[in-house]
Amino acid sequence: MSSRQKADHGSEAAVTIYDTTLRDGAQGENVHFSLPEKLRIVQKLDEVGVPYIEGGWPGSNPKDLMFFQEVSRLSGRMSRIVAFGSTRRASLSVEQDPQIRMLLDAGTETVAVFGKTWLLHVRKVLRVTPEENLAMIRDTVAFLKACGKEVIYDAEHAFDGYQDDPQYALDCLAVASEAGADWVVLCDTNGGSLPERVAELTRLTRQKVRSRVGIHTHNDGDLAVANALAAVQAGATQVQGTINGYGERTGNCNLISTIANLEIKLNRRALPPGALARLQELSYFVDEIANLAPNPRAPFVGRCAFAHKGGTHVNAIGKVFRSYEHIEPEIVGNRRRVLVGELSGRSNIVLKARELGLVLREDDPRTREALQQIKAMEGKGYEFEAADASFELLLRRLLLPYPSFFQLVEYHVSIRSFPGKEYEVSEATVKLSVKGRTVYTVAEGDGPIHALDQALRGGLERFYPELARVGLRDYKVRILGQMGGSGAATRVLVESSDGLTSWTTVGVSTNIVEASWEALVDSIEYWLLRLERSSGAPRSPTS
Amino acid sequence: MSSRQKADHGSEAAVTIYDTTLRDGAQGENVHFSLPEKLRIVQKLDEVGVPYIEGGWPGSNPKDLMFFQEVSRLSGRMSRIVAFGSTRRASLSVEQDPQIRMLLDAGTETVAVFGKTWLLHVRKVLRVTPEENLAMIRDTVAFLKACGKEVIYDAEHAFDGYQDDPQYALDCLAVASEAGADWVVLCDTNGGSLPERVAELTRLTRQKVRSRVGIHTHNDGDLAVANALAAVQAGATQVQGTINGYGERTGNCNLISTIANLEIKLNRRALPPGALARLQELSYFVDEIANLAPNPRAPFVGRCAFAHKGGTHVNAIGKVFRSYEHIEPEIVGNRRRVLVGELSGRSNIVLKARELGLVLREDDPRTREALQQIKAMEGKGYEFEAADASFELLLRRLLLPYPSFFQLVEYHVSIRSFPGKEYEVSEATVKLSVKGRTVYTVAEGDGPIHALDQALRGGLERFYPELARVGLRDYKVRILGQMGGSGAATRVLVESSDGLTSWTTVGVSTNIVEASWEALVDSIEYWLLRLERSSGAPRSPTS
């Protein structure tokens, strides 16, 4: 059975995906979600068809109750929202325990509670007897069932607990199941288990309990996904994880990789038809909301996942598409990329140019010249892999020299702080030559780059009024190389948009303002050039 | 058997680690090594005890020959350097093939050659008959053995090939082994295999060939490490990979995770005694040379791998160290960290303060105030998790108010480009008040931040001459949030050093110059404060 066949379901049991990006994922370093952001993520997950979404832990973060209130107002939702909590406190009855009360106040159909499975924790962290812990599990699950909830029981430290005292761990699982838990989820809370151990306990649990069995892994051993797949193959039918693997320490099981593997390699349905092709979109969406840079090397959905650099590979790819790709990129919403870089051969340039709609032959001397220019600029820090628009301008300047739309005469940027005041003022003046005329503009901004951008556009918009549609969407700065002082080369990537499409340009200099200037100028030139090409005639600036 | 025991070798076969960071790793996007950088990496790998280091592919990159020349001059080396190449061209005899000649010219004791195992590639990419391919493998291996080399045969696409035509794939492996290959390495070149398949073919290969068996995986399915471990458990005794998992597309097998799992979880010796504790050092070293930001969530060695954020976890950690850590961080050269952040409870602050040598009690009202300040600032974009020195200053200002060393009156930064010239000039003026005196300095720099830094220090050094020892080591900029224009908050992290230790400070503003100013000021204050504390008496500036 070729691994390349489209997901062909029906032969194996479906797997239920349980997303805890908003709860466990939010425990990751540098991951925070505001309430509106959480709601946007819920909507996206629901659209894609994720069946369970764990939204928060009201007993630990009381403001999570607001999330549950708001999310219940979202209409047309199919996913089940889950409130998370823990077994009752030792000293309280379940009815008296305020955090159980808050769990109920969340008003969800489904709740998830975690309890101790490891004697070490029972004795040293909870400081109760083994029997008391069992009672805590039993009382909590039974109570929540009696309240009409679907109950998911998370057995914390299941694998460490089983290793330490197998009988006690199984007793904990059995008690939860007998009390009515709809699911018993084995959690590798420390994240250090190996797939064989995970499969073993999963198999055993399936034999011992009536509840359906789930798996919740962490990536401390770099094996979170492997462990989840091993559990599924041993009979688990629920996988808990997060989008992009966010979470405490090294993160949770990455649902993106897991869903892709389940559907494409193991023939298990995990999401509704059509969802698989939205995996990259889902991955980027959550990264954007979390304000985290996407991992370019992320399996399946990363920008590099189907990016080919070495000359041999690119040559072969041209011949047989399956050669160096384990699946077709489009299956998960990704696409093939040919990288232009140091190891590039001319075939890379030709293929890249073709991607951009330019016809270029390998034996054309300009191809070699383009390659040399690219290598020289990359040596200085330019990065064309992300800055497609700058690369396209480079090729166009070589192949189809175009008249310049404007030229810089000079610019001046000034930042001044004020004694005793909490603000500073950034001002930029830009002097341009546009079709023989001198234009001199001044503008202020929130910072030097903003001021420069405003001044540049202010000067050009009277000549090219369409520029009003173009705006900066994103701006990335990277200092290249270690530093002695702030003197290392700075690379700036600017993403611009006209509301319909977006494009990225690059600039490099030891001076961040100069690097930004380069990227801004490329951005505007690129768009004006495109405007000219689509109108069919060279643009003369409005006088 | 507890997974926490120190690596206890002798019970299972040792595993040979084969590093291809310099060859396969260098095919990763954004990864380039200059010749001196390659030599530094060789020296570090050798120090740590990595037995095989694949250095380059002379037949593909002729300048790699220089690497092999230079590396042979390095004295005291124990590692075996390996030159990489491919089986002979179809149309040439092995003696005539120039890339085989270059392989020999590299002058290494050991060579590695890859050959086709997948009929698809044999027919469509190489365009030869199956028999011819077998002859190419046989001739190449036999020839290199006759030249006195240790020969490692890499069976490209071994798993896809076996799935497509099992007999042919096994024939390829057998032919290499019979021709004398010392090792036959199964390569999951597309990276999409599952652990069971990997184990199956490994077991079969071990039965069929006399050579020792190795494994070479890629991370396209997020299973590179799991696949390598599965192969080892099925009898492979060599693992090929890269430091930090660099490589084409999603990367190669991450040797860091693999070595840690092999030694700590599977009781296999992979490196000499003492090397395991240097894993983090090795990981950071290669990242630094590659000029790539370390992955904070990297298993075992990442900055977050043992970083605890959620209140419950931190509480438990305080009680039982094993609670939420699968191994002791020090085993791999890492350390535990307590994160101060949104989910922080007061116990985080207290523990963090203790880390810094400050005594603070949980019920102290200042603890709550610190927590509130931190949350408020983090809401604006400050990040204390990386900026320990700024955090320490924040706590000290609350607990032990210190007299300010200087105050800003005003600053002015100016960047001016020149008509028709290729450079710009950045100038900064800084007016300070130091112990009642006004100091007004001007300086130039490679960019606005450099100029500001020079002006600030220039003004202070006459009062605090020791500041001459302090320099900027690194400077990171991050634009927070998506943008409409360049107006989003900018966060700057500055790493400074006095030649002995280093410390990191943070600044946030929509204005990058202002953000940098904050971080620079914190950096200097932090060091002056430390100087004062170590001298035992408050510093009065040299008049």
GROMACS .gro file of C-alpha atoms in nm, chain B residues 140-524:
model
  385
  683THR     CA    1   3.230   0.124  -0.665
  684VAL     CA    2   3.239  -0.051  -0.330
  685ALA     CA    3   3.488  -0.312  -0.444
  686PHE     CA    4   3.717  -0.050  -0.593
  687LEU     CA    5   3.718   0.166  -0.282
  688LYS     CA    6   3.784  -0.137  -0.065
  689ALA     CA    7   4.074  -0.233  -0.291
  690CYS     CA    8   4.209   0.120  -0.238
  691GLY     CA    9   4.228   0.040   0.131
  692LYS     CA   10   3.930   0.248   0.245
  693GLU     CA   11   3.675   0.175   0.510
  694VAL     CA   12   3.355   0.189   0.305
  695ILE     CA   13   3.012   0.298   0.426
  696TYR     CA   14   2.741   0.223   0.174
  697ASP     CA   15   2.432   0.447   0.199
  698ALA     CA   16   2.129   0.283   0.042
  699GLU     CA   17   1.927   0.581  -0.076
  700HIS     CA   18   1.548   0.550  -0.050
  701ALA     CA   19   1.591   0.208   0.109
  702PHE     CA   20   1.243   0.194   0.261
  703ASP     CA   21   1.054   0.329  -0.040
  704GLY     CA   22   1.261   0.098  -0.259
  705TYR     CA   23   1.183  -0.203  -0.044
  706GLN     CA   24   0.814  -0.123  -0.051
  707ASP     CA   25   0.816  -0.086  -0.427
  708ASP     CA   26   1.018  -0.396  -0.508
  709PRO     CA   27   1.144  -0.580  -0.201
  710GLN     CA   28   1.363  -0.827  -0.386
  711TYR     CA   29   1.546  -0.564  -0.583
  712ALA     CA   30   1.610  -0.352  -0.276
  713LEU     CA   31   1.754  -0.647  -0.088
  714ASP     CA   32   1.966  -0.733  -0.392
  715CYS     CA   33   2.116  -0.384  -0.383
  716LEU     CA   34   2.201  -0.420  -0.016
  717ALA     CA   35   2.345  -0.767  -0.066
  718VAL     CA   36   2.562  -0.659  -0.355
  719ALA     CA   37   2.711  -0.375  -0.151
  720SER     CA   38   2.782  -0.605   0.138
  721GLU     CA   39   2.934  -0.878  -0.076
  722ALA     CA   40   3.157  -0.623  -0.246
  723GLY     CA   41   3.302  -0.558   0.098
  724ALA     CA   42   3.109  -0.262   0.243
  725ASP     CA   43   3.196  -0.228   0.613
  726TRP     CA   44   2.860  -0.070   0.680
  727VAL     CA   45   2.531  -0.077   0.493
  728VAL     CA   46   2.318   0.220   0.595
  729LEU     CA   47   1.943   0.224   0.529
  730CYS     CA   48   1.839   0.577   0.434
  731ASP     CA   49   1.485   0.703   0.466
  732THR     CA   50   1.564   0.971   0.213
  733ASN     CA   51   1.208   1.101   0.172
  734GLY     CA   52   1.162   1.096   0.548
  735GLY     CA   53   0.811   0.958   0.541
  736SER     CA   54   0.852   0.610   0.687
  737LEU     CA   55   0.692   0.480   1.005
  738PRO     CA   56   0.889   0.309   1.284
  739GLU     CA   57   0.745  -0.037   1.221
  740ARG     CA   58   0.860  -0.034   0.857
  741VAL     CA   59   1.200   0.089   0.960
  742ALA     CA   60   1.237  -0.184   1.220
  743GLU     CA   61   1.120  -0.451   0.978
  744LEU     CA   62   1.369  -0.372   0.702
  745THR     CA   63   1.648  -0.325   0.955
  746ARG     CA   64   1.585  -0.672   1.099
  747LEU     CA   65   1.574  -0.823   0.751
  748THR     CA   66   1.892  -0.649   0.643
  749ARG     CA   67   2.072  -0.773   0.951
  750GLN     CA   68   1.983  -1.124   0.852
  751LYS     CA   69   2.077  -1.084   0.489
  752VAL     CA   70   2.406  -0.897   0.495
  753ARG     CA   71   2.735  -0.949   0.669
  754SER     CA   72   2.813  -0.580   0.699
  755ARG     CA   73   2.715  -0.388   1.006
  756VAL     CA   74   2.390  -0.199   0.960
  757GLY     CA   75   2.324   0.172   1.003
  758ILE     CA   76   2.025   0.404   0.980
  759HIS     CA   77   1.982   0.751   0.829
  760THR     CA   78   1.647   0.919   0.880
  761HIS     CA   79   1.479   1.251   0.795
  762ASN     CA   80   1.207   1.432   0.981
  763ASP     CA   81   0.939   1.476   0.715
  764GLY     CA   82   0.690   1.277   0.923
  765ASP     CA   83   0.808   1.421   1.258
  766LEU     CA   84   0.944   1.072   1.330
  767ALA     CA   85   1.317   1.091   1.249
  768VAL     CA   86   1.430   1.024   1.604
  769ALA     CA   87   1.165   0.756   1.664
  770ASN     CA   88   1.269   0.584   1.342
  771ALA     CA   89   1.636   0.589   1.437
  772LEU     CA   90   1.562   0.441   1.779
  773ALA     CA   91   1.339   0.175   1.623
  774ALA     CA   92   1.623   0.078   1.390
  775VAL     CA   93   1.869   0.055   1.677
  776GLN     CA   94   1.632  -0.166   1.869
  777ALA     CA   95   1.605  -0.383   1.557
  778GLY     CA   96   1.981  -0.424   1.535
  779ALA     CA   97   2.128  -0.116   1.368
  780THR     CA   98   2.454  -0.007   1.531
  781GLN     CA   99   2.517   0.320   1.349
  782VAL     CA  100   2.298   0.628   1.351
  783GLN     CA  101   2.357   0.906   1.098
  784GLY     CA  102   2.222   1.249   1.176
  785THR     CA  103   2.302   1.611   1.239
  786ILE     CA  104   2.340   1.833   1.542
  787ASN     CA  105   2.006   2.002   1.611
  788GLY     CA  106   1.853   1.810   1.320
  789TYR     CA  107   1.963   2.049   1.046
  790GLY     CA  108   1.917   1.930   0.693
  791GLU     CA  109   1.719   1.944   0.373
  792ARG     CA  110   1.346   2.015   0.405
  793THR     CA  111   1.242   1.934   0.763
  794GLY     CA  112   1.590   1.818   0.852
  795ASN     CA  113   1.787   1.507   0.941
  796CYS     CA  114   1.766   1.292   1.250
  797ASN     CA  115   1.853   1.512   1.547
  798LEU     CA  116   2.162   1.355   1.700
  799ILE     CA  117   2.117   1.546   2.024
  800SER     CA  118   1.780   1.385   2.101
  801THR     CA  119   1.898   1.052   1.968
  802ILE     CA  120   2.213   1.037   2.179
  803ALA     CA  121   2.019   1.139   2.490
  804ASN     CA  122   1.751   0.876   2.432
  805LEU     CA  123   2.006   0.607   2.349
  806GLU     CA  124   2.214   0.662   2.660
  807ILE     CA  125   1.951   0.758   2.916
  808LYS     CA  126   1.648   0.557   2.806
  809LEU     CA  127   1.791   0.264   2.615
  810ASN     CA  128   2.115   0.209   2.805
  811ARG     CA  129   2.330   0.216   2.494
  812ARG     CA  130   2.667   0.380   2.496
  813ALA     CA  131   2.678   0.633   2.213
  814LEU     CA  132   2.958   0.867   2.321
  815PRO     CA  133   3.250   0.842   2.564
  816PRO     CA  134   3.185   0.892   2.937
  817GLY     CA  135   3.130   1.258   3.021
  818ALA     CA  136   3.008   1.353   2.676
  819LEU     CA  137   2.639   1.339   2.761
  820ALA     CA  138   2.674   1.631   3.000
  821ARG     CA  139   2.808   1.838   2.711
  822LEU     CA  140   2.507   1.792   2.486
  823GLN     CA  141   2.363   2.138   2.549
  824GLU     CA  142   2.702   2.296   2.496
  825LEU     CA  143   2.740   2.110   2.166
  826SER     CA  144   2.392   2.207   2.054
  827TYR     CA  145   2.443   2.579   2.127
  828PHE     CA  146   2.790   2.575   1.976
  829VAL     CA  147   2.670   2.458   1.637
  830ASP     CA  148   2.370   2.695   1.644
  831GLU     CA  149   2.605   2.982   1.715
  832ILE     CA  150   2.838   2.894   1.432
  833ALA     CA  151   2.548   2.843   1.195
  834ASN     CA  152   2.418   3.178   1.318
  835LEU     CA  153   2.080   3.030   1.388
  836ALA     CA  154   1.870   3.108   1.689
  837PRO     CA  155   1.864   2.803   1.918
  838ASN     CA  156   1.526   2.632   1.937
  839PRO     CA  157   1.408   2.711   2.290
  840ARG     CA  158   1.178   2.408   2.286
  841ALA     CA  159   1.443   2.162   2.172
  842PRO     CA  160   1.408   1.838   2.368
  843PHE     CA  161   1.677   1.786   2.634
  844VAL     CA  162   1.886   2.092   2.559
  845GLY     CA  163   1.641   2.371   2.480
  846ARG     CA  164   1.614   2.672   2.707
  847CYS     CA  165   1.253   2.572   2.784
  848ALA     CA  166   1.309   2.198   2.816
  849PHE     CA  167   1.311   2.224   3.196
  850ALA     CA  168   1.134   2.556   3.230
  851HIS     CA  169   0.827   2.552   3.446
  852LYS     CA  170   0.552   2.805   3.409
  853GLY     CA  171   0.213   2.687   3.531
  854GLY     CA  172   0.160   2.758   3.899
  855THR     CA  173   0.077   2.398   3.991
  856HIS     CA  174   0.388   2.260   3.830
  857VAL     CA  175   0.613   2.508   4.000
  858ASN     CA  176   0.454   2.433   4.332
  859ALA     CA  177   0.510   2.062   4.287
  860ILE     CA  178   0.864   2.110   4.158
  861GLY     CA  179   0.945   2.283   4.478
  862LYS     CA  180   0.833   1.967   4.656
  863VAL     CA  181   0.960   1.679   4.451
  864PHE     CA  182   1.214   1.745   4.183
  865ARG     CA  183   1.119   1.442   3.980
  866SER     CA  184   0.758   1.556   3.959
  867TYR     CA  185   0.756   1.714   3.620
  868GLU     CA  186   1.094   1.635   3.477
  869HIS     CA  187   1.167   1.309   3.301
  870ILE     CA  188   1.538   1.336   3.368
  871GLU     CA  189   1.764   1.558   3.577
  872PRO     CA  190   1.854   1.852   3.355
  873GLU     CA  191   2.221   1.843   3.449
  874ILE     CA  192   2.268   1.502   3.288
  875VAL     CA  193   2.261   1.672   2.946
  876GLY     CA  194   2.416   1.997   3.061
  877ASN     CA  195   2.086   2.183   3.100
  878ARG     CA  196   1.935   2.340   3.407
  879ARG     CA  197   1.592   2.394   3.558
  880ARG     CA  198   1.429   2.734   3.509
  881VAL     CA  199   1.133   2.890   3.673
  882LEU     CA  200   0.945   3.119   3.439
  883VAL     CA  201   0.790   3.438   3.552
  884GLY     CA  202   0.488   3.514   3.345
  885GLU     CA  203   0.117   3.545   3.315
  886LEU     CA  204   0.029   3.220   3.483
  887SER     CA  205   0.277   3.289   3.760
  888GLY     CA  206   0.185   3.254   4.112
  889ARG     CA  207   0.380   3.416   4.386
  890SER     CA  208   0.581   3.098   4.426
  891ASN     CA  209   0.736   3.163   4.083
  892ILE     CA  210   0.851   3.508   4.193
  893VAL     CA  211   0.991   3.378   4.519
  894LEU     CA  212   1.176   3.093   4.351
  895LYS     CA  213   1.306   3.325   4.081
  896ALA     CA  214   1.422   3.576   4.339
  897ARG     CA  215   1.597   3.299   4.526
  898GLU     CA  216   1.773   3.199   4.202
  899LEU     CA  217   1.902   3.556   4.201
  900GLY     CA  218   2.012   3.549   4.562
  901LEU     CA  219   1.731   3.771   4.688
  902VAL     CA  220   1.528   3.669   4.991
  903LEU     CA  221   1.158   3.729   4.938
  904ARG     CA  222   0.861   3.578   5.113
  905GLU     CA  223   0.538   3.479   4.942
  906ASP     CA  224   0.322   3.683   5.176
  907ASP     CA  225   0.531   3.996   5.137
  908PRO     CA  226   0.310   4.264   4.974
  909ARG     CA  227   0.601   4.353   4.753
  910THR     CA  228   0.582   4.006   4.602
  911ARG     CA  229   0.232   4.081   4.482
  912GLU     CA  230   0.344   4.420   4.355
  913ALA     CA  231   0.629   4.260   4.161
  914LEU     CA  232   0.386   4.014   4.008
  915GLN     CA  233   0.150   4.291   3.900
  916GLN     CA  234   0.427   4.499   3.752
  917ILE     CA  235   0.558   4.202   3.560
  918LYS     CA  236   0.217   4.115   3.421
  919ALA     CA  237   0.153   4.473   3.320
  920MET     CA  238   0.486   4.503   3.145
  921GLU     CA  239   0.451   4.168   2.975
  922GLY     CA  240   0.116   4.286   2.849
  923LYS     CA  241   0.307   4.567   2.676
  924GLY     CA  242   0.555   4.328   2.523
  925TYR     CA  243   0.836   4.302   2.775
  926GLU     CA  244   0.978   3.956   2.799
  927PHE     CA  245   1.158   3.867   3.117
  928GLU     CA  246   1.205   3.502   3.048
  929ALA     CA  247   1.509   3.581   2.834
  930ALA     CA  248   1.605   3.908   3.003
  931ASP     CA  249   1.716   3.794   3.346
  932ALA     CA  250   1.911   4.110   3.416
  933SER     CA  251   1.613   4.339   3.352
  934PHE     CA  252   1.406   4.119   3.579
  935GLU     CA  253   1.667   4.135   3.851
  936LEU     CA  254   1.675   4.516   3.825
  937LEU     CA  255   1.297   4.523   3.853
  938LEU     CA  256   1.307   4.319   4.173
  939ARG     CA  257   1.592   4.521   4.316
  940ARG     CA  258   1.418   4.850   4.246
  941LEU     CA  259   1.122   4.717   4.444
  942LEU     CA  260   1.310   4.559   4.728
  943LEU     CA  261   1.633   4.749   4.760
  944PRO     CA  262   1.597   5.083   4.589
  945TYR     CA  263   1.939   5.187   4.471
  946PRO     CA  264   2.058   5.535   4.388
  947SER     CA  265   2.056   5.592   4.017
  948PHE     CA  266   2.397   5.601   3.856
  949PHE     CA  267   2.285   5.847   3.589
  950GLN     CA  268   1.974   6.001   3.441
  951LEU     CA  269   1.883   6.080   3.087
  952VAL     CA  270   1.813   6.440   3.007
  953GLU     CA  271   1.767   6.393   2.636
  954TYR     CA  272   1.902   6.212   2.331
  955HIS     CA  273   1.894   6.279   1.962
  956VAL     CA  274   1.975   6.032   1.686
  957SER     CA  275   2.015   6.135   1.328
  958ILE     CA  276   2.062   5.926   1.015
  959ARG     CA  277   2.147   6.100   0.694
  960SER     CA  278   2.208   5.957   0.349
  961PHE     CA  279   2.413   6.150   0.094
  962PRO     CA  280   2.319   6.224  -0.263
  963GLY     CA  281   2.484   5.982  -0.500
  964LYS     CA  282   2.688   5.819  -0.225
  965GLU     CA  283   2.673   5.460  -0.109
  966TYR     CA  284   2.682   5.529   0.263
  967GLU     CA  285   2.485   5.702   0.531
  968VAL     CA  286   2.601   5.860   0.854
  969SER     CA  287   2.441   5.792   1.189
  970GLU     CA  288   2.507   6.034   1.470
  971ALA     CA  289   2.378   6.036   1.826
  972THR     CA  290   2.397   6.299   2.096
  973VAL     CA  291   2.322   6.207   2.454
  974LYS     CA  292   2.276   6.446   2.744
  975LEU     CA  293   2.301   6.287   3.088
  976SER     CA  294   2.292   6.400   3.445
  977VAL     CA  295   2.555   6.218   3.652
  978LYS     CA  296   2.569   6.305   4.021
  979GLY     CA  297   2.439   6.650   3.956
  980ARG     CA  298   2.666   6.721   3.663
  981THR     CA  299   2.552   6.748   3.304
  982VAL     CA  300   2.739   6.542   3.049
  983TYR     CA  301   2.682   6.599   2.676
  984THR     CA  302   2.836   6.352   2.431
  985VAL     CA  303   2.821   6.292   2.058
  986ALA     CA  304   2.923   5.980   1.868
  987GLU     CA  305   2.890   5.822   1.526
  988GLY     CA  306   2.811   5.461   1.449
  989ASP     CA  307   2.739   5.201   1.185
  990GLY     CA  308   2.374   5.259   1.249
  991PRO     CA  309   2.152   5.452   1.486
  992ILE     CA  310   2.171   5.201   1.771
  993HIS     CA  311   2.546   5.168   1.747
  994ALA     CA  312   2.580   5.544   1.754
  995LEU     CA  313   2.352   5.572   2.057
  996ASP     CA  314   2.542   5.301   2.241
  997GLN     CA  315   2.873   5.473   2.172
  998ALA     CA  316   2.743   5.808   2.287
  999LEU     CA  317   2.595   5.667   2.607
 1000ARG     CA  318   2.913   5.488   2.701
 1001GLY     CA  319   3.130   5.774   2.595
 1002GLY     CA  320   2.944   5.996   2.840
 1003LEU     CA  321   2.964   5.749   3.127
 1004GLU     CA  322   3.312   5.610   3.091
 1005ARG     CA  323   3.482   5.916   3.232
 1006PHE     CA  324   3.281   5.861   3.550
 1007TYR     CA  325   3.284   5.483   3.553
 1008PRO     CA  326   3.604   5.383   3.378
 1009GLU     CA  327   3.542   5.013   3.439
 1010LEU     CA  328   3.266   5.036   3.179
 1011ALA     CA  329   3.537   5.003   2.920
 1012ARG     CA  330   3.528   4.629   2.988
 1013VAL     CA  331   3.162   4.603   2.897
 1014GLY     CA  332   3.057   4.546   2.539
 1015LEU     CA  333   2.751   4.443   2.345
 1016ARG     CA  334   2.759   4.080   2.247
 1017ASP     CA  335   2.426   4.035   2.082
 1018TYR     CA  336   2.128   4.237   1.986
 1019LYS     CA  337   1.791   4.095   1.890
 1020VAL     CA  338   1.490   4.278   1.756
 1021ARG     CA  339   1.139   4.149   1.738
 1022ILE     CA  340   0.839   4.330   1.602
 1023LEU     CA  341   0.541   4.235   1.815
 1024GLY     CA  342   0.210   4.185   1.651
 1025GLN     CA  343   0.104   4.223   1.293
 1026MET     CA  344   0.141   4.561   1.149
 1027GLY     CA  345  -0.038   4.840   0.988
 1028GLY     CA  346   0.271   5.040   0.904
 1029SER     CA  347   0.585   5.017   1.115
 1030GLY     CA  348   0.391   5.114   1.425
 1031ALA     CA  349   0.374   4.794   1.626
 1032ALA     CA  350   0.568   4.757   1.948
 1033THR     CA  351   0.928   4.661   1.899
 1034ARG     CA  352   1.107   4.450   2.155
 1035VAL     CA  353   1.484   4.466   2.178
 1036LEU     CA  354   1.695   4.217   2.371
 1037VAL     CA  355   2.053   4.315   2.435
 1038GLU     CA  356   2.317   4.072   2.552
 1039SER     CA  357   2.620   4.235   2.711
 1040SER     CA  358   2.945   4.095   2.839
 1041ASP     CA  359   3.242   4.204   3.049
 1042GLY     CA  360   3.459   3.926   2.915
 1043LEU     CA  361   3.377   3.696   3.207
 1044THR     CA  362   3.000   3.677   3.226
 1045SER     CA  363   2.713   3.794   3.011
 1046TRP     CA  364   2.367   3.924   3.086
 1047THR     CA  365   2.055   4.011   2.888
 1048THR     CA  366   1.826   4.313   2.912
 1049VAL     CA  367   1.508   4.417   2.738
 1050GLY     CA  368   1.338   4.731   2.606
 1051VAL     CA  369   1.001   4.783   2.438
 1052SER     CA  370   0.861   5.072   2.236
 1053THR     CA  371   0.703   5.142   1.898
 1054ASN     CA  372   1.028   5.326   1.836
 1055ILE     CA  373   1.321   5.092   1.790
 1056VAL     CA  374   1.567   5.352   1.906
 1057GLU     CA  375   1.378   5.408   2.229
 1058ALA     CA  376   1.345   5.033   2.285
 1059SER     CA  377   1.719   4.995   2.233
 1060TRP     CA  378   1.787   5.285   2.469
 1061GLU     CA  379   1.594   5.114   2.748
 1062ALA     CA  380   1.778   4.788   2.701
 1063LEU     CA  381   2.117   4.962   2.685
 1064VAL     CA  382   2.048   5.162   3.000
 1065ASP     CA  383   1.935   4.852   3.192
 1066SER     CA  384   2.246   4.673   3.074
 1067ILE     CA  385   2.478   4.938   3.212
   0.00000   0.00000   0.00000
